[in-house]
Tab-separated table of C-alpha atoms and ligand atoms in Angstrom:
chain	number	residue	atom	x	y	z
A	1	MET	CA	-71.047	70.462	34.478
A	2	LEU	CA	-67.712	72.017	33.520
A	3	GLY	CA	-65.895	68.857	34.561
A	4	HIS	CA	-68.291	66.795	32.498
A	5	ILE	CA	-67.710	68.912	29.400
A	6	GLN	CA	-63.977	68.667	29.958
A	7	ASP	CA	-64.278	64.870	30.197
A	8	TRP	CA	-66.091	64.757	26.874
A	9	VAL	CA	-63.661	67.041	25.113
A	10	GLU	CA	-60.884	64.777	26.332
A	11	LEU	CA	-62.838	61.703	25.247
A	12	LEU	CA	-63.289	63.057	21.720
A	13	PHE	CA	-59.650	64.026	21.322
A	14	ARG	CA	-58.429	60.711	22.724
A	15	TRP	CA	-60.741	58.850	20.374
A	16	GLY	CA	-59.626	61.002	17.451
A	17	HIS	CA	-55.961	60.518	18.361
A	18	PHE	CA	-56.447	56.776	18.450
A	19	ILE	CA	-58.307	56.702	15.103
A	20	THR	CA	-55.859	58.925	13.203
A	21	GLY	CA	-52.920	57.100	14.799
A	22	ILE	CA	-54.271	53.767	13.552
A	23	ALA	CA	-54.850	55.234	10.079
A	24	TRP	CA	-51.319	56.655	9.940
A	25	ILE	CA	-49.401	53.711	11.337
A	26	GLY	CA	-51.709	51.243	9.565
A	27	ALA	CA	-50.962	52.843	6.186
A	28	SER	CA	-47.274	52.935	7.017
A	29	PHE	CA	-47.259	49.219	7.961
A	30	TYR	CA	-49.227	48.423	4.807
A	31	PHE	CA	-46.810	50.206	2.460
A	32	ASN	CA	-43.839	48.588	4.175
A	33	TRP	CA	-45.399	45.220	3.743
A	34	LEU	CA	-46.203	46.019	0.099
A	35	GLU	CA	-42.611	47.031	-0.566
A	36	ASN	CA	-41.380	43.767	0.927
A	37	GLN	CA	-43.829	41.498	-0.865
A	38	LEU	CA	-43.596	42.829	-4.450
A	39	ASP	CA	-42.885	40.238	-7.103
A	40	ARG	CA	-39.790	41.845	-8.619
A	41	ARG	CA	-38.877	39.173	-11.184
A	42	PRO	CA	-38.206	41.172	-14.408
A	43	ALA	CA	-39.889	38.555	-16.609
A	44	GLN	CA	-43.095	38.946	-14.593
A	45	ASN	CA	-43.280	42.752	-14.899
A	46	ARG	CA	-43.971	45.208	-17.718
A	47	ASP	CA	-41.268	47.622	-18.826
A	48	GLY	CA	-40.584	50.375	-16.303
A	49	ILE	CA	-42.309	48.458	-13.485
A	50	ALA	CA	-40.262	47.486	-10.426
A	51	GLY	CA	-42.700	44.887	-9.113
A	52	HIS	CA	-46.313	43.922	-8.751
A	53	LEU	CA	-48.575	42.186	-6.300
A	54	TRP	CA	-51.951	40.451	-6.196
A	55	ALA	CA	-54.108	40.575	-3.080
A	56	VAL	CA	-57.609	39.626	-2.058
A	57	HIS	CA	-59.440	41.631	0.605
A	58	GLY	CA	-63.033	42.354	1.510
A	59	GLY	CA	-64.365	40.149	-1.257
A	60	GLY	CA	-62.395	41.706	-4.123
A	61	PHE	CA	-59.147	41.116	-6.012
A	62	TYR	CA	-56.563	43.892	-6.144
A	63	TYR	CA	-53.641	44.246	-8.522
A	64	LEU	CA	-50.882	46.780	-7.795
A	65	GLU	CA	-47.764	47.814	-9.639
A	66	LYS	CA	-44.817	49.859	-8.434
A	67	TYR	CA	-42.969	52.016	-10.974
A	68	GLN	CA	-39.186	51.868	-11.106
A	69	VAL	CA	-39.041	55.686	-11.026
A	70	ALA	CA	-42.296	57.373	-12.034
A	71	PRO	CA	-44.933	57.075	-14.724
A	72	GLY	CA	-44.221	59.053	-17.923
A	73	LYS	CA	-47.397	61.064	-17.396
A	74	LEU	CA	-48.989	61.843	-14.053
A	75	PRO	CA	-52.426	60.322	-13.399
A	76	GLU	CA	-55.385	62.660	-12.925
A	77	VAL	CA	-55.891	61.556	-9.341
A	78	LEU	CA	-52.851	60.839	-7.204
A	79	HIS	CA	-53.414	59.905	-3.543
A	80	TRP	CA	-51.153	61.262	-0.838
A	81	PHE	CA	-50.847	60.029	2.713
A	82	LYS	CA	-50.229	62.856	5.113
A	83	TRP	CA	-53.344	64.062	6.906
A	84	GLU	CA	-53.395	60.974	9.149
A	85	ALA	CA	-49.968	61.974	10.412
A	86	TYR	CA	-50.818	65.638	10.900
A	87	PHE	CA	-54.048	64.904	12.738
A	88	THR	CA	-52.341	62.346	14.963
A	89	TRP	CA	-49.999	65.086	16.100
A	90	ILE	CA	-52.688	67.754	16.477
A	91	THR	CA	-55.033	65.547	18.520
A	92	GLY	CA	-52.069	64.261	20.523
A	93	PHE	CA	-50.878	67.742	21.355
A	94	VAL	CA	-54.368	68.818	22.480
A	95	LEU	CA	-54.500	65.733	24.729
A	96	LEU	CA	-51.092	66.569	26.140
A	97	VAL	CA	-52.406	70.000	27.072
A	98	LEU	CA	-55.718	68.714	28.477
A	99	VAL	CA	-54.303	65.878	30.549
A	100	TYR	CA	-50.718	66.773	31.370
A	101	TYR	CA	-50.579	70.588	31.254
A	102	LEU	CA	-53.986	71.425	32.738
A	103	GLY	CA	-53.472	68.519	35.162
A	104	ALA	CA	-49.779	69.252	35.683
A	105	GLU	CA	-50.011	68.976	39.462
A	106	SER	CA	-51.292	65.393	39.251
A	107	TYR	CA	-49.617	63.991	36.175
A	108	LEU	CA	-46.502	65.976	35.427
A	109	ILE	CA	-45.050	67.352	38.609
A	110	ASP	CA	-43.925	65.023	41.351
A	111	PRO	CA	-42.418	66.960	44.266
A	112	ARG	CA	-40.494	63.831	45.270
A	113	VAL	CA	-38.614	64.173	41.944
A	114	ALA	CA	-38.467	67.958	41.478
A	115	ASP	CA	-40.613	70.679	42.956
A	116	LEU	CA	-41.400	72.546	39.725
A	117	SER	CA	-43.999	75.236	39.308
A	118	VAL	CA	-46.736	74.513	36.760
A	119	ALA	CA	-45.364	77.161	34.380
A	120	THR	CA	-41.835	75.723	34.518
A	121	ALA	CA	-43.079	72.172	34.034
A	122	VAL	CA	-45.134	73.148	30.982
A	123	ALA	CA	-42.280	75.221	29.545
A	124	ILE	CA	-39.908	72.262	29.902
A	125	GLY	CA	-42.429	70.111	28.030
A	126	ILE	CA	-42.819	72.476	25.083
A	127	VAL	CA	-39.080	73.135	24.844
A	128	THR	CA	-38.480	69.355	24.875
A	129	LEU	CA	-40.733	68.838	21.856
A	130	VAL	CA	-39.242	71.664	19.802
A	131	ALA	CA	-35.618	71.005	20.771
A	132	SER	CA	-35.893	67.268	20.094
A	133	TRP	CA	-36.913	67.936	16.515
A	134	LEU	CA	-34.261	70.621	15.961
A	135	VAL	CA	-31.435	68.453	17.299
A	136	TYR	CA	-32.613	65.426	15.342
A	137	ASP	CA	-32.981	67.415	12.120
A	138	VAL	CA	-29.527	68.995	12.430
A	139	LEU	CA	-27.994	65.549	12.992
A	140	CYS	CA	-29.712	64.121	9.904
A	141	ARG	CA	-28.484	67.013	7.751
A	142	SER	CA	-24.928	66.908	9.172
A	143	PRO	CA	-22.161	64.686	7.716
A	144	LEU	CA	-23.491	62.012	10.098
A	145	GLY	CA	-26.437	61.728	7.700
A	146	GLU	CA	-24.083	59.894	5.302
A	147	ARG	CA	-23.567	57.140	7.855
A	148	PRO	CA	-27.025	55.744	8.612
A	149	GLY	CA	-25.849	53.131	11.124
A	150	LEU	CA	-23.905	55.593	13.236
A	151	LEU	CA	-26.712	58.157	12.941
A	152	SER	CA	-29.229	55.633	14.316
A	153	LEU	CA	-26.909	54.813	17.185
A	154	VAL	CA	-26.504	58.507	18.075
A	155	ILE	CA	-30.291	58.994	17.956
A	156	ALA	CA	-30.809	55.966	20.210
A	157	VAL	CA	-28.286	57.271	22.762
A	158	LEU	CA	-29.904	60.730	22.705
A	159	LEU	CA	-33.341	59.202	23.304
A	160	VAL	CA	-32.038	57.338	26.347
A	161	LEU	CA	-30.474	60.586	27.597
A	162	LEU	CA	-33.792	62.364	27.056
A	163	SER	CA	-35.576	59.662	29.072
A	164	PHE	CA	-33.018	60.004	31.838
A	165	GLY	CA	-33.261	63.793	31.859
A	166	LEU	CA	-37.037	63.912	31.915
A	167	THR	CA	-37.295	61.356	34.719
A	168	GLN	CA	-35.124	63.704	36.806
A	169	LEU	CA	-37.636	66.525	36.262
A	170	TYR	CA	-41.089	64.975	36.015
A	171	GLY	CA	-43.019	62.177	37.670
A	172	GLY	CA	-42.523	58.917	35.745
A	173	ARG	CA	-45.813	59.065	33.906
A	174	GLY	CA	-45.282	62.606	32.620
A	175	ALA	CA	-41.655	61.832	31.742
A	176	PHE	CA	-42.627	58.787	29.671
A	177	ILE	CA	-45.370	60.625	27.803
A	178	HIS	CA	-42.953	63.423	26.931
A	179	VAL	CA	-40.415	60.989	25.504
A	180	GLY	CA	-43.288	59.633	23.391
A	181	ALA	CA	-44.480	63.100	22.419
A	182	ALA	CA	-40.930	64.070	21.407
A	183	ILE	CA	-40.603	60.942	19.247
A	184	GLY	CA	-44.077	61.524	17.774
A	185	THR	CA	-43.187	65.137	16.990
A	186	ILE	CA	-40.016	64.018	15.210
A	187	MET	CA	-42.006	61.479	13.187
A	188	VAL	CA	-44.694	63.947	12.109
A	189	ALA	CA	-42.142	66.680	11.395
A	190	ASN	CA	-40.295	64.170	9.195
A	191	VAL	CA	-43.477	63.782	7.187
A	192	PHE	CA	-44.224	67.512	7.103
A	193	PHE	CA	-40.779	69.001	6.513
A	194	VAL	CA	-38.956	66.293	4.580
A	195	ILE	CA	-40.932	63.360	3.228
A	196	ILE	CA	-43.877	65.253	1.717
A	197	PRO	CA	-41.829	68.193	0.250
A	198	ASN	CA	-39.398	65.693	-1.316
A	199	GLN	CA	-42.282	63.720	-2.733
A	200	ARG	CA	-43.676	66.961	-4.146
A	201	ASP	CA	-40.308	67.558	-5.816
A	202	LEU	CA	-40.555	64.119	-7.411
A	203	VAL	CA	-44.051	64.841	-8.703
A	204	ASP	CA	-42.984	68.258	-10.040
A	205	ALA	CA	-39.993	66.671	-11.765
A	206	VAL	CA	-42.309	64.275	-13.607
A	207	LYS	CA	-44.581	67.163	-14.575
A	208	GLU	CA	-41.675	69.250	-15.884
A	209	GLY	CA	-39.969	66.287	-17.507
A	210	ARG	CA	-36.725	66.753	-15.549
A	211	GLU	CA	-34.647	64.355	-13.434
A	212	PRO	CA	-35.808	64.270	-9.799
A	213	ASP	CA	-33.189	65.294	-7.239
A	214	SER	CA	-31.826	61.969	-5.999
A	215	ALA	CA	-30.391	63.506	-2.791
A	216	LYS	CA	-33.906	64.510	-1.796
A	217	GLY	CA	-35.200	61.030	-2.477
A	218	LYS	CA	-32.449	59.578	-0.285
A	219	ALA	CA	-33.151	61.968	2.589
A	220	GLY	CA	-36.829	61.093	2.442
A	221	LEU	CA	-35.991	57.404	2.623
A	222	THR	CA	-33.773	57.836	5.720
A	223	ARG	CA	-36.544	59.728	7.515
A	224	SER	CA	-39.124	57.079	6.574
A	225	ARG	CA	-36.798	54.394	7.916
A	226	HIS	CA	-36.434	56.237	11.211
A	227	ASN	CA	-40.205	56.611	11.445
A	228	ASN	CA	-40.600	52.918	10.775
A	229	TYR	CA	-38.297	51.927	13.639
A	230	LEU	CA	-39.827	54.443	16.036
A	231	THR	CA	-43.422	53.191	15.682
A	232	LEU	CA	-43.308	50.353	18.199
A	233	PRO	CA	-41.496	52.319	20.939
A	234	VAL	CA	-43.907	55.233	20.585
A	235	LEU	CA	-46.943	52.940	20.716
A	236	PHE	CA	-45.745	51.391	23.964
A	237	ILE	CA	-45.214	54.820	25.486
A	238	MET	CA	-48.761	55.851	24.593
A	239	LEU	CA	-50.024	52.858	26.596
A	240	SER	CA	-47.495	53.137	29.393
A	241	ASN	CA	-49.788	55.153	31.689
A	242	HIS	CA	-51.616	51.860	32.341
A	243	TYR	CA	-48.424	50.286	33.665
A	244	PRO	CA	-47.154	52.037	36.786
A	245	ALA	CA	-44.741	49.146	37.337
A	246	THR	CA	-42.773	50.603	34.393
A	247	TYR	CA	-43.041	54.383	34.791
A	248	ALA	CA	-43.017	54.476	38.584
A	249	HIS	CA	-39.949	52.248	38.912
A	250	GLU	CA	-36.836	53.660	40.532
A	251	TRP	CA	-34.946	52.940	37.278
A	252	ASN	CA	-37.828	53.959	35.037
A	253	TRP	CA	-35.602	55.421	32.325
A	254	VAL	CA	-33.686	52.135	32.079
A	255	VAL	CA	-36.984	50.234	31.894
A	256	LEU	CA	-38.079	52.537	29.080
A	257	ALA	CA	-34.775	52.129	27.221
A	258	LEU	CA	-35.052	48.321	27.435
A	259	ILE	CA	-38.645	48.296	26.177
A	260	MET	CA	-37.828	50.720	23.343
A	261	ALA	CA	-34.871	48.535	22.303
A	262	GLY	CA	-37.139	45.472	22.349
A	263	GLY	CA	-39.684	47.294	20.155
A	264	VAL	CA	-37.054	48.420	17.645
A	265	LEU	CA	-35.751	44.865	17.290
A	266	VAL	CA	-39.232	43.407	16.777
A	267	ARG	CA	-39.831	46.030	14.075
A	268	HIS	CA	-36.454	45.135	12.543
A	269	TYR	CA	-37.448	41.503	12.342
A	270	PHE	CA	-40.596	42.372	10.384
A	271	ASN	CA	-38.551	44.597	8.059
A	272	VAL	CA	-36.026	41.924	7.114
A	273	ARG	CA	-37.801	38.623	7.586
A	274	HIS	CA	-38.584	38.292	3.860
A	275	LEU	CA	-34.918	38.763	2.914
A	276	PRO	CA	-32.829	35.693	2.051
A	277	GLN	CA	-30.251	36.453	4.770
A	278	ARG	CA	-32.864	35.875	7.464
A	279	LYS	CA	-31.491	36.745	10.884
A	280	VAL	CA	-32.632	34.249	13.467
A	281	TRP	CA	-31.136	36.248	16.333
A	282	ILE	CA	-33.377	39.292	15.991
A	283	LEU	CA	-36.531	38.165	17.754
A	284	PRO	CA	-34.673	36.417	20.592
A	285	ALA	CA	-32.598	39.574	21.100
A	286	GLY	CA	-35.779	41.674	21.223
A	287	ALA	CA	-37.280	39.202	23.677
A	288	ALA	CA	-34.135	39.409	25.814
A	289	PHE	CA	-34.563	43.178	26.212
A	290	LEU	CA	-38.219	42.785	27.156
A	291	LEU	CA	-37.357	39.984	29.568
A	292	ALA	CA	-34.736	42.219	31.170
A	293	ALA	CA	-37.446	44.872	31.651
A	294	PHE	CA	-39.741	42.200	33.107
A	295	PHE	CA	-37.184	41.173	35.720
A	296	LEU	CA	-36.126	44.731	36.478
A	297	THR	CA	-39.745	45.717	37.248
A	298	MET	CA	-40.405	42.681	39.435
A	299	PRO	CA	-41.971	43.944	42.678
A	300	GLU	CA	-39.593	43.687	45.587
A	301	SER	CA	-40.877	41.831	48.573
A	302	ARG	CA	-41.083	44.534	51.211
A	303	GLU	CA	-39.991	43.744	54.713
A	304	PRO	CA	-42.239	45.418	57.256
A	305	VAL	CA	-40.227	48.094	59.093
A	306	ALA	CA	-39.016	46.605	62.315
A	307	SER	CA	-40.488	48.709	65.050
A	308	GLU	CA	-39.448	49.070	68.673
A	309	ASP	CA	-43.030	49.574	69.579
A	310	SER	CA	-44.687	46.180	69.665
A	311	ALA	CA	-48.168	47.676	69.308
A	312	ASP	CA	-47.001	49.198	66.037
A	313	ALA	CA	-45.868	45.860	64.682
A	314	ALA	CA	-49.221	44.289	65.399
A	315	GLU	CA	-51.541	43.284	62.636
A	316	VAL	CA	-53.181	46.179	60.811
A	317	GLY	CA	-56.923	45.794	60.354
A	318	THR	CA	-59.144	47.278	57.665
A	319	ASP	CA	-60.372	49.844	60.255
A	320	VAL	CA	-56.938	51.421	60.409
A	321	VAL	CA	-56.603	51.481	56.626
A	322	TRP	CA	-60.100	52.890	56.223
A	323	ASN	CA	-59.096	55.792	58.425
A	324	ILE	CA	-56.221	56.605	56.117
A	325	VAL	CA	-58.403	56.191	53.028
A	326	GLU	CA	-60.919	58.666	54.430
A	327	ASN	CA	-58.192	61.260	54.928
A	328	ARG	CA	-56.059	60.654	51.889
A	329	CYS	CA	-58.173	59.115	49.136
A	330	LEU	CA	-61.809	60.214	49.332
A	331	ALA	CA	-60.968	63.634	47.897
A	332	CYS	CA	-60.783	61.826	44.566
A	333	HIS	CA	-62.459	58.461	45.169
A	334	SER	CA	-65.788	59.184	46.863
A	335	ALA	CA	-69.193	58.064	45.571
A	336	ASP	CA	-69.542	61.425	43.781
A	337	ILE	CA	-66.076	61.934	42.415
A	338	ARG	CA	-64.875	58.483	41.298
A	339	GLN	CA	-61.556	59.379	39.663
A	340	GLY	CA	-60.464	56.543	37.429
A	341	GLY	CA	-63.846	54.913	38.052
A	342	ILE	CA	-62.817	54.008	41.602
A	343	ALA	CA	-64.954	54.870	44.648
A	344	PHE	CA	-64.328	53.819	48.246
A	345	GLU	CA	-67.789	54.005	49.808
A	346	GLY	CA	-66.938	51.776	52.715
A	347	LYS	CA	-64.463	49.256	54.107
A	348	GLU	CA	-65.812	46.536	51.788
A	349	ASP	CA	-64.636	48.531	48.765
A	350	VAL	CA	-61.119	48.807	50.130
A	351	GLU	CA	-61.024	45.048	50.729
A	352	ARG	CA	-62.556	44.261	47.355
A	353	LEU	CA	-59.959	46.455	45.596
A	354	ALA	CA	-57.104	45.375	47.866
A	355	ASP	CA	-54.865	44.180	45.003
A	356	ALA	CA	-55.190	47.426	43.064
A	357	VAL	CA	-54.814	49.526	46.222
A	358	HIS	CA	-51.641	47.688	47.206
A	359	ARG	CA	-50.211	48.030	43.718
A	360	MET	CA	-50.936	51.757	43.517
A	361	VAL	CA	-50.113	52.776	47.089
A	362	VAL	CA	-47.319	50.402	48.094
A	363	GLU	CA	-45.632	48.701	45.152
A	364	THR	CA	-45.516	51.632	42.754
A	365	GLU	CA	-46.400	54.532	45.073
A	366	THR	CA	-48.358	56.133	42.217
A	367	MET	CA	-51.428	56.942	44.327
A	368	PRO	CA	-52.269	59.618	45.132
A	369	PRO	CA	-50.920	61.260	41.956
A	370	GLY	CA	-47.931	63.428	42.887
A	371	ASN	CA	-48.739	62.391	46.473
A	372	ALA	CA	-51.350	65.182	46.399
A	373	THR	CA	-52.784	64.394	49.825
A	374	GLY	CA	-49.417	63.779	51.464
A	375	VAL	CA	-49.546	60.068	52.326
A	376	THR	CA	-46.652	59.347	54.692
A	377	ASP	CA	-44.241	56.401	54.579
A	378	GLU	CA	-45.739	55.042	57.810
A	379	GLU	CA	-49.157	55.075	56.210
A	380	ARG	CA	-47.897	53.212	53.150
A	381	GLU	CA	-46.317	50.722	55.513
A	382	LYS	CA	-49.692	50.241	57.187
A	383	PHE	CA	-51.310	49.543	53.821
A	384	HIS	CA	-48.629	46.953	53.240
A	385	ARG	CA	-49.059	45.151	56.549
A	386	TRP	CA	-52.834	45.230	56.157
A	387	PHE	CA	-52.488	43.680	52.701
A	388	GLN	CA	-50.200	40.928	53.975
A	389	GLY	CA	-52.648	40.225	56.749
A	390	LEU	CA	-55.421	39.754	54.179
A	391	ASP	CA	-53.394	37.067	52.393
A	392	GLU	CA	-53.148	34.913	55.467
K	401	LIG	C1	-55.759	63.817	43.648
K	401	LIG	C2	-56.690	62.785	43.313
K	401	LIG	C3	-56.441	61.378	43.804
K	401	LIG	C4	-56.175	60.958	45.076
K	401	LIG	C5	-56.021	61.805	46.323
K	401	LIG	C6	-56.107	59.523	45.014
K	401	LIG	N1	-56.339	59.104	43.757
K	401	LIG	FE1	-56.453	57.175	43.122
K	401	LIG	N2	-56.793	57.772	41.224
K	401	LIG	C7	-56.862	59.085	40.817
K	401	LIG	C8	-57.029	59.103	39.380
K	401	LIG	C9	-57.141	60.353	38.516
K	401	LIG	C10	-57.063	57.757	38.945
K	401	LIG	C11	-57.232	57.261	37.537
K	401	LIG	C12	-55.999	56.608	37.083
K	401	LIG	C13	-55.250	57.431	36.164
K	401	LIG	O1	-55.806	57.968	35.225
K	401	LIG	O2	-54.027	57.519	36.392
K	401	LIG	C14	-56.933	56.956	40.138
K	401	LIG	C15	-56.924	55.574	40.113
K	401	LIG	C16	-56.839	54.797	41.235
K	401	LIG	C17	-56.898	53.349	41.228
K	401	LIG	C18	-57.094	52.474	40.009
K	401	LIG	C19	-55.780	52.244	39.362
K	401	LIG	C20	-55.794	51.209	38.291
K	401	LIG	O3	-55.547	51.603	37.150
K	401	LIG	O4	-56.024	50.044	38.602
K	401	LIG	C21	-56.757	52.937	42.526
K	401	LIG	C22	-56.752	51.510	43.046
K	401	LIG	C23	-56.592	54.122	43.334
K	401	LIG	N3	-56.637	55.223	42.515
K	401	LIG	C24	-56.386	54.117	44.703
K	401	LIG	C25	-56.183	55.244	45.479
K	401	LIG	C26	-55.933	55.208	46.882
K	401	LIG	C27	-55.908	53.963	47.738
K	401	LIG	C28	-55.764	56.489	47.267
K	401	LIG	C29	-55.439	57.002	48.656
K	401	LIG	C30	-54.222	56.519	49.255
K	401	LIG	C31	-55.918	57.337	46.111
K	401	LIG	N4	-56.159	56.532	45.024
K	401	LIG	C32	-55.849	58.726	46.120
K	401	LIG	C33	-56.782	60.198	41.599
K	401	LIG	C34	-56.526	60.186	42.967
């Protein structure tokens, strides 16, 4: 019963995280698109208007105008966009606790990487989130903030270093999710601490009839830009737990860096494609990074260990594998428990799921999580030889 309740709490928070994330990033994509598509020809716009746009959606026509600075008088109702961002973070943090902190032994700690205690692992996670924001914020406010190109480069290098560091402390899956959580925290904190307060200053300035502080406007813009470029990397990371070939790879932090670079370039293409100086190299460059990640994660063809003992080298039948499954897998994959929806009720199930079993146990070594039941190398080797035998 308790497990069932826990499953449902997790379900609701995951659902909520997904919904608020779509609302936040959807609105952000929409406003970016709007900004890029405005008809800015002066002759086509009223005085004080920077641009306008017509759109048709859901059976209605919409007409929008963007002010050059601000309207002379504030409207009665002014819509803000912030709760989507805050709730994305709140639901995400609860999920992090439910899945990765309460399940630290399966999803965060991998004794083959570092034998951390649960408390240490969780502390490292929380410190990572807070420290990432503090370091990022200090950099943006430092003289480096005046040089946006260099600032972006420094942030990119620090993110790769963070990926490297975390993969030396956590299992790949937990390391990836913490890179994503750190980026997500930076993005939401940008909204909370910089973008919204600066927007409030702009609104107050209009109310009081004074000039808005242009430095604040500029800072807000830099943070929005960063958020824009970070969306695609963070979205991949949130899906990455489905792809053990990426997070369980020996060079997982390099794989992550390549995919993040690919995502940033794809985002860049969509930011500049409407501009006259269209850059044809951007998408191919993004594709090149992703292709590099594709080749890097290619499964190696494993040679069976040469054994002196000829009986050992003999073909491995499903009987042998079933024996191992009974000892090492049924704790989580029996008819009653069915972790991940997988149950091995008999040999047929192991044969039916052979591809997935081979991928999880041999290629990526992600099952059992954190090697909870202590599967040995010889046993993994047996899975491999059994699988090869099935192919023939
Ligand atoms: C400590 C619990 C535990 C043990 C032991 C365990 N698993 Fe899993 N397994 C899980 C969980 C949890 C999932 C769900 C996937 C996820 O959320 O990462 C899963 C998922 C799977 C999947 C589906 C993966 C996919 O996404 O296609 C396969 C196949 C699998 N396990 C095979 C095995 C095999 C084979 C063993 C024994 C060598 C094993 N597992 C041992 C917990 C366990």
